[in-house]
PDB file of C-alpha atoms and ligand atoms in Angstrom:
ATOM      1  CA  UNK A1223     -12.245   7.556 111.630  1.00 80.00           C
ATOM      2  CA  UNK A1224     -12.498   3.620 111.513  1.00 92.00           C
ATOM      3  CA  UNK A1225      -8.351   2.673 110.304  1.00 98.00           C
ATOM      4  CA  UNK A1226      -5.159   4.021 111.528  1.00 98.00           C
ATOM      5  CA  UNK A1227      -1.832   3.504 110.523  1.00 98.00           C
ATOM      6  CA  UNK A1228       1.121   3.454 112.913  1.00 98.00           C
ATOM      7  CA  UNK A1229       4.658   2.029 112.541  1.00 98.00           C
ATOM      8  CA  UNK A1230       6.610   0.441 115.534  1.00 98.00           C
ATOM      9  CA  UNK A1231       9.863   2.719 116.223  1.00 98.00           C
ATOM     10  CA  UNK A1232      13.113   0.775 115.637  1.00 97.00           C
ATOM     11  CA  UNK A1233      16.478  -0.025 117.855  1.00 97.00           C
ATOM     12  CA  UNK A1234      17.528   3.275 115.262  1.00 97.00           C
ATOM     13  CA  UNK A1235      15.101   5.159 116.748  1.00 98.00           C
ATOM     14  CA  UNK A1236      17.263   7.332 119.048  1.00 97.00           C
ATOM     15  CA  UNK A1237      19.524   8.074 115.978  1.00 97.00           C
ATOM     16  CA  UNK A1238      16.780  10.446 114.691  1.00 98.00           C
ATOM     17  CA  UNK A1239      16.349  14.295 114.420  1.00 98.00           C
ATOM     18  CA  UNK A1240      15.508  16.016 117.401  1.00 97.00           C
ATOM     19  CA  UNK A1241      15.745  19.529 118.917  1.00 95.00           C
ATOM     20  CA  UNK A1242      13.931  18.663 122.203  1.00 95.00           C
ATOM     21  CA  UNK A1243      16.976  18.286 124.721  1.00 93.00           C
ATOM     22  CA  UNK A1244      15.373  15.976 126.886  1.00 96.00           C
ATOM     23  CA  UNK A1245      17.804  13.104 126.527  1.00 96.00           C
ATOM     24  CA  UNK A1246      18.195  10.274 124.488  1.00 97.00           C
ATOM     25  CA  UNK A1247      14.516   7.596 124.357  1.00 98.00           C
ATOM     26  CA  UNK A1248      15.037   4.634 125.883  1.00 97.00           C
ATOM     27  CA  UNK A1249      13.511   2.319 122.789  1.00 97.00           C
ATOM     28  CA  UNK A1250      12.270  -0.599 125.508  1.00 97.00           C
ATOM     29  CA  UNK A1251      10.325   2.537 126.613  1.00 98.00           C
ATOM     30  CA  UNK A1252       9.162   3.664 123.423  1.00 98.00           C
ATOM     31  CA  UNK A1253       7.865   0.076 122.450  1.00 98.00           C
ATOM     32  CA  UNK A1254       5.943   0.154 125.519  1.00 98.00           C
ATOM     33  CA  UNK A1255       4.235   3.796 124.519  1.00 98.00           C
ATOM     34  CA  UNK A1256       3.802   2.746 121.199  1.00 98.00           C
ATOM     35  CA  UNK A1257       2.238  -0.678 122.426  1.00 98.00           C
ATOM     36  CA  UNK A1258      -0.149   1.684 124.874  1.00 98.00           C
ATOM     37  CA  UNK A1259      -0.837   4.315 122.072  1.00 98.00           C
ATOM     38  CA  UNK A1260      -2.249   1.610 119.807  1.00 98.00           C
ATOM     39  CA  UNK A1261      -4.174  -0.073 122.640  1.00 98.00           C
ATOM     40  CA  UNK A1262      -6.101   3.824 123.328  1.00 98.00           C
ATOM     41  CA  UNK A1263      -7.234   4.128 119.385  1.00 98.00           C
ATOM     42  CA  UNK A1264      -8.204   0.866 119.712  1.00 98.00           C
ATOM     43  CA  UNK A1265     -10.274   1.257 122.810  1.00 98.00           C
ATOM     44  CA  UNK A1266     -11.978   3.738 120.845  1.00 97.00           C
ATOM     45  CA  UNK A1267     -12.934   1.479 118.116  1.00 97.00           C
ATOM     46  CA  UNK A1268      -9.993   2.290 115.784  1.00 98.00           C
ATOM     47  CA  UNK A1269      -8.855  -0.350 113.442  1.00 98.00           C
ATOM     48  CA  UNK A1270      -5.045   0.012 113.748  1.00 98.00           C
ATOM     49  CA  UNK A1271      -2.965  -1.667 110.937  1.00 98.00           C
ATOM     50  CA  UNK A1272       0.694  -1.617 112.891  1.00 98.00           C
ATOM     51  CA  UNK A1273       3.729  -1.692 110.858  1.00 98.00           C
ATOM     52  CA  UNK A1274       6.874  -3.687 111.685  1.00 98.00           C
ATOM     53  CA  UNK A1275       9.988  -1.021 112.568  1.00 98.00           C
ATOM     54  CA  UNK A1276      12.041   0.068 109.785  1.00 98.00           C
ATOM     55  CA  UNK A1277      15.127   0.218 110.709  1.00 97.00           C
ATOM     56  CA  UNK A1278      16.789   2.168 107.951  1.00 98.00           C
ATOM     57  CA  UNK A1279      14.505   5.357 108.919  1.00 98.00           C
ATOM     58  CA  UNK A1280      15.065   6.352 112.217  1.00 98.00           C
ATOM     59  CA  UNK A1281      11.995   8.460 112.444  1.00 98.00           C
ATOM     60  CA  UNK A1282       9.648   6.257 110.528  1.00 98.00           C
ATOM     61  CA  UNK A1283       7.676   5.772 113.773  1.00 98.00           C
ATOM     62  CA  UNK A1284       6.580   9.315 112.597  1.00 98.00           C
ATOM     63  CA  UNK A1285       4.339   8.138 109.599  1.00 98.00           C
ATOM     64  CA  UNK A1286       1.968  11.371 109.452  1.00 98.00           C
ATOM     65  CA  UNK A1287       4.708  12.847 107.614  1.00 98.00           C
ATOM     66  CA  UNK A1288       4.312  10.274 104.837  1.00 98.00           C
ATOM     67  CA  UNK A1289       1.129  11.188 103.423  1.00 98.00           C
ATOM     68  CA  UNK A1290      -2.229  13.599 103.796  1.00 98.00           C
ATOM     69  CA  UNK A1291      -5.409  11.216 103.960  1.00 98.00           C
ATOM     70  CA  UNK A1292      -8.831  12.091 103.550  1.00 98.00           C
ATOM     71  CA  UNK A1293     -12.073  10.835 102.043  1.00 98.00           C
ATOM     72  CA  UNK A1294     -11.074  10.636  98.475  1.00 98.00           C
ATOM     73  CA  UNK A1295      -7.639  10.171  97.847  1.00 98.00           C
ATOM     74  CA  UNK A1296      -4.350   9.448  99.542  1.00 98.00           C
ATOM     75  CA  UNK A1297      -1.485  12.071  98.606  1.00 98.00           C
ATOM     76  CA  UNK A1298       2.117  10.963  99.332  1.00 98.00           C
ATOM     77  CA  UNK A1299       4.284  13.808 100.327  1.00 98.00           C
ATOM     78  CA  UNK A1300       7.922  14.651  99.973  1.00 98.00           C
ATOM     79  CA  UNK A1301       9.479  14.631 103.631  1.00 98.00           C
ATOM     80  CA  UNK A1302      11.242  17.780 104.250  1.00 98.00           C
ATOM     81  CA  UNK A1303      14.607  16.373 106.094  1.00 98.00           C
ATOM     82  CA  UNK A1304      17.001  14.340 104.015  1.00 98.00           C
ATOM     83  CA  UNK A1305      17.471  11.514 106.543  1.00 98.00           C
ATOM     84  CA  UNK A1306      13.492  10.835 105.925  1.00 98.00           C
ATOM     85  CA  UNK A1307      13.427  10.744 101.774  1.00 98.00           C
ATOM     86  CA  UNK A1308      12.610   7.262 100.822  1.00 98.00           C
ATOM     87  CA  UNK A1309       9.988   6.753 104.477  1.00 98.00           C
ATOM     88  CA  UNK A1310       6.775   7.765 101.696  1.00 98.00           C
ATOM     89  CA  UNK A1311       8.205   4.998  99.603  1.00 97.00           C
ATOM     90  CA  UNK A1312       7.414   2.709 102.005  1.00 98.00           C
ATOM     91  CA  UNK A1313       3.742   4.002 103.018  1.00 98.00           C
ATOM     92  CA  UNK A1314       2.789   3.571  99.620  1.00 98.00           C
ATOM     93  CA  UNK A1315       1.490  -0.127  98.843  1.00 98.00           C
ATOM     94  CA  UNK A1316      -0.113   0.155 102.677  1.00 98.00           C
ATOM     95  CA  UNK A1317      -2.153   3.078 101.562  1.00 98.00           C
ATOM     96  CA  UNK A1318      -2.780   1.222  98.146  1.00 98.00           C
ATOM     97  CA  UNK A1319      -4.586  -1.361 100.408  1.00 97.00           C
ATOM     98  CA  UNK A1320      -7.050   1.590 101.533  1.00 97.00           C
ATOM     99  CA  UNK A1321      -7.304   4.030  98.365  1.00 98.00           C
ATOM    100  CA  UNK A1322      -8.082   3.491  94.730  1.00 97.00           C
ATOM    101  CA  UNK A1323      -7.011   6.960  94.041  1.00 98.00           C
ATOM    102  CA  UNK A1324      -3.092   7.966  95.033  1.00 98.00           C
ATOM    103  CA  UNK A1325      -1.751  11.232  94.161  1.00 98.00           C
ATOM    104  CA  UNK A1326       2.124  12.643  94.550  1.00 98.00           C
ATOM    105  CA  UNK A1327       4.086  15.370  95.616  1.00 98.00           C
ATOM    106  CA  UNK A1328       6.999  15.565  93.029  1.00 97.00           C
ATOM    107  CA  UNK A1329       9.836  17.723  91.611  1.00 97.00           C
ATOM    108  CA  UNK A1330      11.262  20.734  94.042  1.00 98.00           C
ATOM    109  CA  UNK A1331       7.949  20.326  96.370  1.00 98.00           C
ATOM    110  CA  UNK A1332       9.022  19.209 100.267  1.00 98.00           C
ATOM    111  CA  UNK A1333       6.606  18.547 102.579  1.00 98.00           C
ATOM    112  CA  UNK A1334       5.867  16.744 105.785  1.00 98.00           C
ATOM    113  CA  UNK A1335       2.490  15.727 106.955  1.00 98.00           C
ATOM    114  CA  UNK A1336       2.686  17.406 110.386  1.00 98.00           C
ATOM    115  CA  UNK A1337       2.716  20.871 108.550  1.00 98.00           C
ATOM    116  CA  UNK A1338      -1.256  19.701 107.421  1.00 98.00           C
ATOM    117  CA  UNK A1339      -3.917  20.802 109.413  1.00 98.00           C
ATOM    118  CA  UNK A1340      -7.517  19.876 108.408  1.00 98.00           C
ATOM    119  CA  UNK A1341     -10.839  22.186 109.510  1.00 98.00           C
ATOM    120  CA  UNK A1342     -13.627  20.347 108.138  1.00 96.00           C
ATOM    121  CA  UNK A1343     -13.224  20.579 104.429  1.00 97.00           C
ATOM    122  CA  UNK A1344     -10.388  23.122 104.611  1.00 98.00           C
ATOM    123  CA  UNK A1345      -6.857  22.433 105.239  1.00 98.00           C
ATOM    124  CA  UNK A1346      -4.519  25.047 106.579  1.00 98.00           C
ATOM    125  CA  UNK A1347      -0.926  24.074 105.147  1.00 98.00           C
ATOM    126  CA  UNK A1348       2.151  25.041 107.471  1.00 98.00           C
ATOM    127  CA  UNK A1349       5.327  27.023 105.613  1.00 98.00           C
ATOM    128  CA  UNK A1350       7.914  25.500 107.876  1.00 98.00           C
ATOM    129  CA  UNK A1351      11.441  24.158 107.520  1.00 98.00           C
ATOM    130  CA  UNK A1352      10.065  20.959 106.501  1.00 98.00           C
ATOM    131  CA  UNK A1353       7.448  22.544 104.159  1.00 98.00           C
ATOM    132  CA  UNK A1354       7.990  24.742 101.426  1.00 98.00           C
ATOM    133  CA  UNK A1355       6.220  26.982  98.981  1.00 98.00           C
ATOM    134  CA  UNK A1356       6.197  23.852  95.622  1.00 98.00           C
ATOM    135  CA  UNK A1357       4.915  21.435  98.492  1.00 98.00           C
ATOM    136  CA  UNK A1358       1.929  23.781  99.930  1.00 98.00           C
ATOM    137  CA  UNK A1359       1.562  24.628  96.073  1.00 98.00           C
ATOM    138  CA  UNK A1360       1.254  21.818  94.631  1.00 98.00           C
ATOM    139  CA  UNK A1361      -0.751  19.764  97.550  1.00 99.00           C
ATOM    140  CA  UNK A1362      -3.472  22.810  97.328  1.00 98.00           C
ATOM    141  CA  UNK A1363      -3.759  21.843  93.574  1.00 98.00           C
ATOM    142  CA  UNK A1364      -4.444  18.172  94.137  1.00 98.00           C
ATOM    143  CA  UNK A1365      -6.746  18.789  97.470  1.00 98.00           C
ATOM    144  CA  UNK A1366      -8.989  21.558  94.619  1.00 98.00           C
ATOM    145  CA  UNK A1367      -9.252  18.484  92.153  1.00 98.00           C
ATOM    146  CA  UNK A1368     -10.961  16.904  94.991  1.00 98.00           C
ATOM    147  CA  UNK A1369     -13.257  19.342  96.052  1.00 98.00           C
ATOM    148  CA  UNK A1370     -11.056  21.005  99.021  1.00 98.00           C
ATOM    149  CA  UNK A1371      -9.464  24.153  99.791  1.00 98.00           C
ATOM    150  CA  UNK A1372      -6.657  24.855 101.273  1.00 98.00           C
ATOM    151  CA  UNK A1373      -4.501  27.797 102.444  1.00 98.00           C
ATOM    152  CA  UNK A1374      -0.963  28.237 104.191  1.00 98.00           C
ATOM    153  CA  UNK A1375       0.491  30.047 106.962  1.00 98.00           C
ATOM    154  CA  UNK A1376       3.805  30.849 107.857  1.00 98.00           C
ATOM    155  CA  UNK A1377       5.450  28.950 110.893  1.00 98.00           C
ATOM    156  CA  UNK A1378       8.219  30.733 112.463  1.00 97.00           C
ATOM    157  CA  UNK A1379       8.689  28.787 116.406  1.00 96.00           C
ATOM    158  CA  UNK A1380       7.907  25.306 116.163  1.00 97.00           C
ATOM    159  CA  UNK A1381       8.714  22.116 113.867  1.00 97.00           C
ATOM    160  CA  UNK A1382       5.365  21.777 112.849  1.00 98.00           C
ATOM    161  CA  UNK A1383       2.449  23.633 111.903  1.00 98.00           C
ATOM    162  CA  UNK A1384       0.496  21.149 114.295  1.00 98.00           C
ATOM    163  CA  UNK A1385       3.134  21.010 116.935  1.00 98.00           C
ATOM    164  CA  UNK A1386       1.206  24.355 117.994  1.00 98.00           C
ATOM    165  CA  UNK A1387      -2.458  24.105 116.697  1.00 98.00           C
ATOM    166  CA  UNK A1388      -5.088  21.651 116.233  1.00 98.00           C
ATOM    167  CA  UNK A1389      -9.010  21.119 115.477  1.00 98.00           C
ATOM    168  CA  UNK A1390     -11.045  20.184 118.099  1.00 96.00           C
ATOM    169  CA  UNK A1391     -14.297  19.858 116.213  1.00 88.00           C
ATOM    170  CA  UNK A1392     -17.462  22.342 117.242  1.00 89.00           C
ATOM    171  CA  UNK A1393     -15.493  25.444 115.963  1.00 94.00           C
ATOM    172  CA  UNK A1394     -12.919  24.748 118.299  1.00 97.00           C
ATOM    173  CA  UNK A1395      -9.317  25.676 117.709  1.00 98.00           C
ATOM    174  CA  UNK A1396      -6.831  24.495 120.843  1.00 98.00           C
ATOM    175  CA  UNK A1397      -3.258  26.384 120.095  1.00 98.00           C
ATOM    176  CA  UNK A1398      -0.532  28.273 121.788  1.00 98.00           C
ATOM    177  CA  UNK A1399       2.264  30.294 121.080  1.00 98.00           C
ATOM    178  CA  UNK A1400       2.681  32.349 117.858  1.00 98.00           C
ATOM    179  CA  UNK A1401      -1.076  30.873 116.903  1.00 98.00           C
ATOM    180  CA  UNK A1402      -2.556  32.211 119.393  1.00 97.00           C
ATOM    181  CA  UNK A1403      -2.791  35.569 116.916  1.00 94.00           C
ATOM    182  CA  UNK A1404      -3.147  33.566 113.771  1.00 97.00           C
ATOM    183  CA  UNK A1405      -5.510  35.674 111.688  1.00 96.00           C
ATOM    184  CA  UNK A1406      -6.460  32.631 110.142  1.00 96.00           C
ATOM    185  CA  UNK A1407      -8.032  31.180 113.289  1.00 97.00           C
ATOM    186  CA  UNK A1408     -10.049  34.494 113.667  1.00 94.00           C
ATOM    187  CA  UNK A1409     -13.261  32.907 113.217  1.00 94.00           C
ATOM    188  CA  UNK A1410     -12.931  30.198 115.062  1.00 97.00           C
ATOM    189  CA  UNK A1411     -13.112  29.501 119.006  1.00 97.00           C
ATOM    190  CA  UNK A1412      -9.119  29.631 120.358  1.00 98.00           C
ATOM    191  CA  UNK A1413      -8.362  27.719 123.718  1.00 98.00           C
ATOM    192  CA  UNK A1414      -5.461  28.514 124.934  1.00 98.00           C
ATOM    193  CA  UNK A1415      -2.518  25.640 126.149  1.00 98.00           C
ATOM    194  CA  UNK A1416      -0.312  27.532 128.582  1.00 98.00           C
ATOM    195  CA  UNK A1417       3.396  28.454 127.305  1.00 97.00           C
ATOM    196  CA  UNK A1418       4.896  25.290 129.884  1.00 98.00           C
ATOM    197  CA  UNK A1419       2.631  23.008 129.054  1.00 98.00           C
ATOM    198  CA  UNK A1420       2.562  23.452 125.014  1.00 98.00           C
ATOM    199  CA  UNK A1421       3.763  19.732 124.122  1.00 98.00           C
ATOM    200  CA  UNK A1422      -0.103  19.026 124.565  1.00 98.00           C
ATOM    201  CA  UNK A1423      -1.556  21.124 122.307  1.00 98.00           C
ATOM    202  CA  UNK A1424      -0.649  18.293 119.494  1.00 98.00           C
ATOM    203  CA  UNK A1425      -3.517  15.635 120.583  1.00 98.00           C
ATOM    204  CA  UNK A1426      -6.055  13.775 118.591  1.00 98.00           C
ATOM    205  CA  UNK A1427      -9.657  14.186 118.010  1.00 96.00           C
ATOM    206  CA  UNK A1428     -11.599  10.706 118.307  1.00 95.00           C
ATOM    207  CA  UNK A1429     -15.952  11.371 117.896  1.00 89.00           C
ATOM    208  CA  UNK A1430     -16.456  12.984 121.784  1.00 88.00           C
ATOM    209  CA  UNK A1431     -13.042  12.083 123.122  1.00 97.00           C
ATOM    210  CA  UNK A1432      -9.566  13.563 122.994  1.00 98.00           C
ATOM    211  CA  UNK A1433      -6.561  11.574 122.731  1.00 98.00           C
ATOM    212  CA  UNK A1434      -4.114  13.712 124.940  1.00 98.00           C
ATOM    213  CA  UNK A1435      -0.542  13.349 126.467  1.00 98.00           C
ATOM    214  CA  UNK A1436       0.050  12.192 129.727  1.00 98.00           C
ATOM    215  CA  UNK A1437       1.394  14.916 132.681  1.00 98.00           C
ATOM    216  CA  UNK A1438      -0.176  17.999 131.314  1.00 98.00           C
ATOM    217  CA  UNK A1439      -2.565  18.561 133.975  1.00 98.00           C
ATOM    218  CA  UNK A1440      -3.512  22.155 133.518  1.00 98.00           C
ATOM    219  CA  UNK A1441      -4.499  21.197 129.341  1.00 98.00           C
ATOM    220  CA  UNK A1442      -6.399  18.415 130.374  1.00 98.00           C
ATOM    221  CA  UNK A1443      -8.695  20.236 133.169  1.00 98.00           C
ATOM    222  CA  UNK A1444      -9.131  22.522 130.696  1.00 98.00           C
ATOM    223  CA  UNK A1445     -10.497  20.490 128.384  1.00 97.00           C
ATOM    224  CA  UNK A1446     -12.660  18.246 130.709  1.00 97.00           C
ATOM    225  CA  UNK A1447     -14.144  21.483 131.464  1.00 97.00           C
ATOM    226  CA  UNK A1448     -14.997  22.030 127.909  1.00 95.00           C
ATOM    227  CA  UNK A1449     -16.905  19.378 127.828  1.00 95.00           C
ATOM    228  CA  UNK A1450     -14.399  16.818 126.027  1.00 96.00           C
ATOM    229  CA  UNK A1451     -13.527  13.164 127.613  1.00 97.00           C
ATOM    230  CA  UNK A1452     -10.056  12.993 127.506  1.00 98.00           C
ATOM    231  CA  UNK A1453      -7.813   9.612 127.450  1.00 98.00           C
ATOM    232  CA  UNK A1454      -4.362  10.533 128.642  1.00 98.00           C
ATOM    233  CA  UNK A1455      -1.145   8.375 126.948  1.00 98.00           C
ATOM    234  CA  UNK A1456       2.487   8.163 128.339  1.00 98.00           C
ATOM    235  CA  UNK A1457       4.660   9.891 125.065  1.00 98.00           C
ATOM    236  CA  UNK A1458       7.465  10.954 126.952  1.00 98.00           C
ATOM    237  CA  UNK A1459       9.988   8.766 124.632  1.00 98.00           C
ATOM    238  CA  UNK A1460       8.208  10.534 121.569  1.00 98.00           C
ATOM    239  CA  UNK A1461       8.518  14.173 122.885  1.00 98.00           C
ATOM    240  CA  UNK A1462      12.475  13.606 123.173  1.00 98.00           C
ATOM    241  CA  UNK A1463      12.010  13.084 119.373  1.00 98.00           C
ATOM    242  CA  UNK A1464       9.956  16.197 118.788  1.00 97.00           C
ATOM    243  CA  UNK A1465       7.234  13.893 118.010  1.00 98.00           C
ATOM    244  CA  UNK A1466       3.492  14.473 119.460  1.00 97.00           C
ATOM    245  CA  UNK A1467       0.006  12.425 119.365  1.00 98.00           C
ATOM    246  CA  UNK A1468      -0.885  12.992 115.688  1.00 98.00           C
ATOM    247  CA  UNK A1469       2.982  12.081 114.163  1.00 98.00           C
ATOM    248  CA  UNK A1470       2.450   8.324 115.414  1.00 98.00           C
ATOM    249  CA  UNK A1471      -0.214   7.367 112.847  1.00 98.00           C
ATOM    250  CA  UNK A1472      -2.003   8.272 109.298  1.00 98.00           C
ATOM    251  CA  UNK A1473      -5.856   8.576 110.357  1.00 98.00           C
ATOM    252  CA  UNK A1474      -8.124   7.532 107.665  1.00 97.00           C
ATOM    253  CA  UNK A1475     -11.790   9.158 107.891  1.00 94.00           C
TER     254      UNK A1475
HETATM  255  C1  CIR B1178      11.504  14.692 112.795  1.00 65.61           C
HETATM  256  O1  CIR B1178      12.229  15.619 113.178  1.00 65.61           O
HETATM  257  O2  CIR B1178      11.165  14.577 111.617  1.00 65.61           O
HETATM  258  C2  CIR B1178      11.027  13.682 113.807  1.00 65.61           C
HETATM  259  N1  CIR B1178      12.041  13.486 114.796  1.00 65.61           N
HETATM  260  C3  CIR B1178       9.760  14.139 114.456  1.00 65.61           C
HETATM  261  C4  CIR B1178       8.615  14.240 113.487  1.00 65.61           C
HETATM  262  C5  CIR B1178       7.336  14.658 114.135  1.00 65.61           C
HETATM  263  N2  CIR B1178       6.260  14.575 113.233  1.00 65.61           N
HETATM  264  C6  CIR B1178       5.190  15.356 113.256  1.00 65.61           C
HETATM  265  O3  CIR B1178       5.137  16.318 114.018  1.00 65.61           O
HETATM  266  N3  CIR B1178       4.239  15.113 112.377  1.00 65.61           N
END
């Protein structure tokens, strides 16, 4: 991964859609996490393109939803919540500056980038609130043109598919909750984030270090003990939004 894409979170920010019940974000706060989660991909060589706030969309801070990257192509989705329709608009001529090759989601298809989890050249689409059946069909259709597979599984606890799992690389799956049992993940190493502690389950993979949330002690021990170096970042204004690690910015390999 050598770009990233991440958009500052606006004076709306606190007007977006949450479930968390942790209070409303203080957005002085939130600047400041925002300012300290650019500064950690960039201490780990990232290129980070930040976006100015966009005050119209209060969760366009969230700009994974926007679009899947990968090698080949860009696809811009179809954000599953009304009140985000029109953030994908935006992410397009940014992503034009990266990709020669932009595909779309279109018609009856919804779908939010958080419900996309990638496994080398295989990407697990969540069926979520956010994400349904035309979106997961018709994003599996452009990821085939480009040599990729894809298949879905059904979400039933959490926002987002990747709100509970995520790739760590070498095989390794870290998850909790209802994908803990995923017979998708069968093949693959599972490590475990305890029930209290499953906000940190959602972190980011950078080459031989993990981009993790601050104050999840147990996770990051854990994961130290894997093996991984971890680099711990304050999200706390984030998690009031239901927003993790991976929501903040569109990785491009
Ligand atoms: C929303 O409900 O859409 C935002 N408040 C949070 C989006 C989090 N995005 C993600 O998990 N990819």
């Amino acid at each position: 991964m050598r770009h990233a894409i991440v958009r500052k979170p606006g004076r709306s920010f606190a007007e977006g859609i949450t479930t968390a019940n942790k209070g409303k974000p203080c957005i002085e706060t939130a600047i400041k996490q925002h300012r300290q989660y650019v500064e950690a991909l960039e201490s780990l060589g990232i290129e980070v393109l930040v976006l100015e706030a966009d005050e119209r969309f209060p969760d366009s801070t969230f700009v994974e939803d926007t679009a899947i990257v990968n090698e080949r192509c860009a696809i811009i989705t179809r954000p599953g919540a009304q009140t985000r329709r029109g953030e994908e608009l935006e992410i397009l001529p940014v992503l034009q500056r990266f990709y020669q090759k932009i595909e779309y989601l279109q018609g009856e298809a919804s779908l939010d980038g958080g419900d996309v989890l990638r496994v080398k050249n295989h990407f697990f689409i969540g069926l979520t609130q956010r994400t349904n059946k035309e979106g997961a069909r018709q994003l599996t259709d452009i990821l085939g043109a480009y040599g990729y597979t894809a298949s879905t599984i059904e979400v039933e606890e959490v926002l987002h598919l990747k709100t509970g799992v995520v790739y760590l690389d070498k095989g390794i799956i870290l998850a909790t909750g209802e994908f803990l049992k995923t017979k998708a993940f069968s093949s693959y190493r599972v490590l475990e984030v305890v029930e209290e502690e499953a906000y940190a389950v959602n972190c980011i993979v950078v080459r031989d270090t993990l981009l993790i949330p601050k104050g999840f002690p147990k996770t990051r021990d854990m994961l130290q003990k894997e093996g991984f170096r971890t680099l711990e970042v304050e999200m706390g204004e984030f998690e009031k939004m239901d927003g993790g690690l991976t929501c903040l910015s569109l990785r491009i390999p």
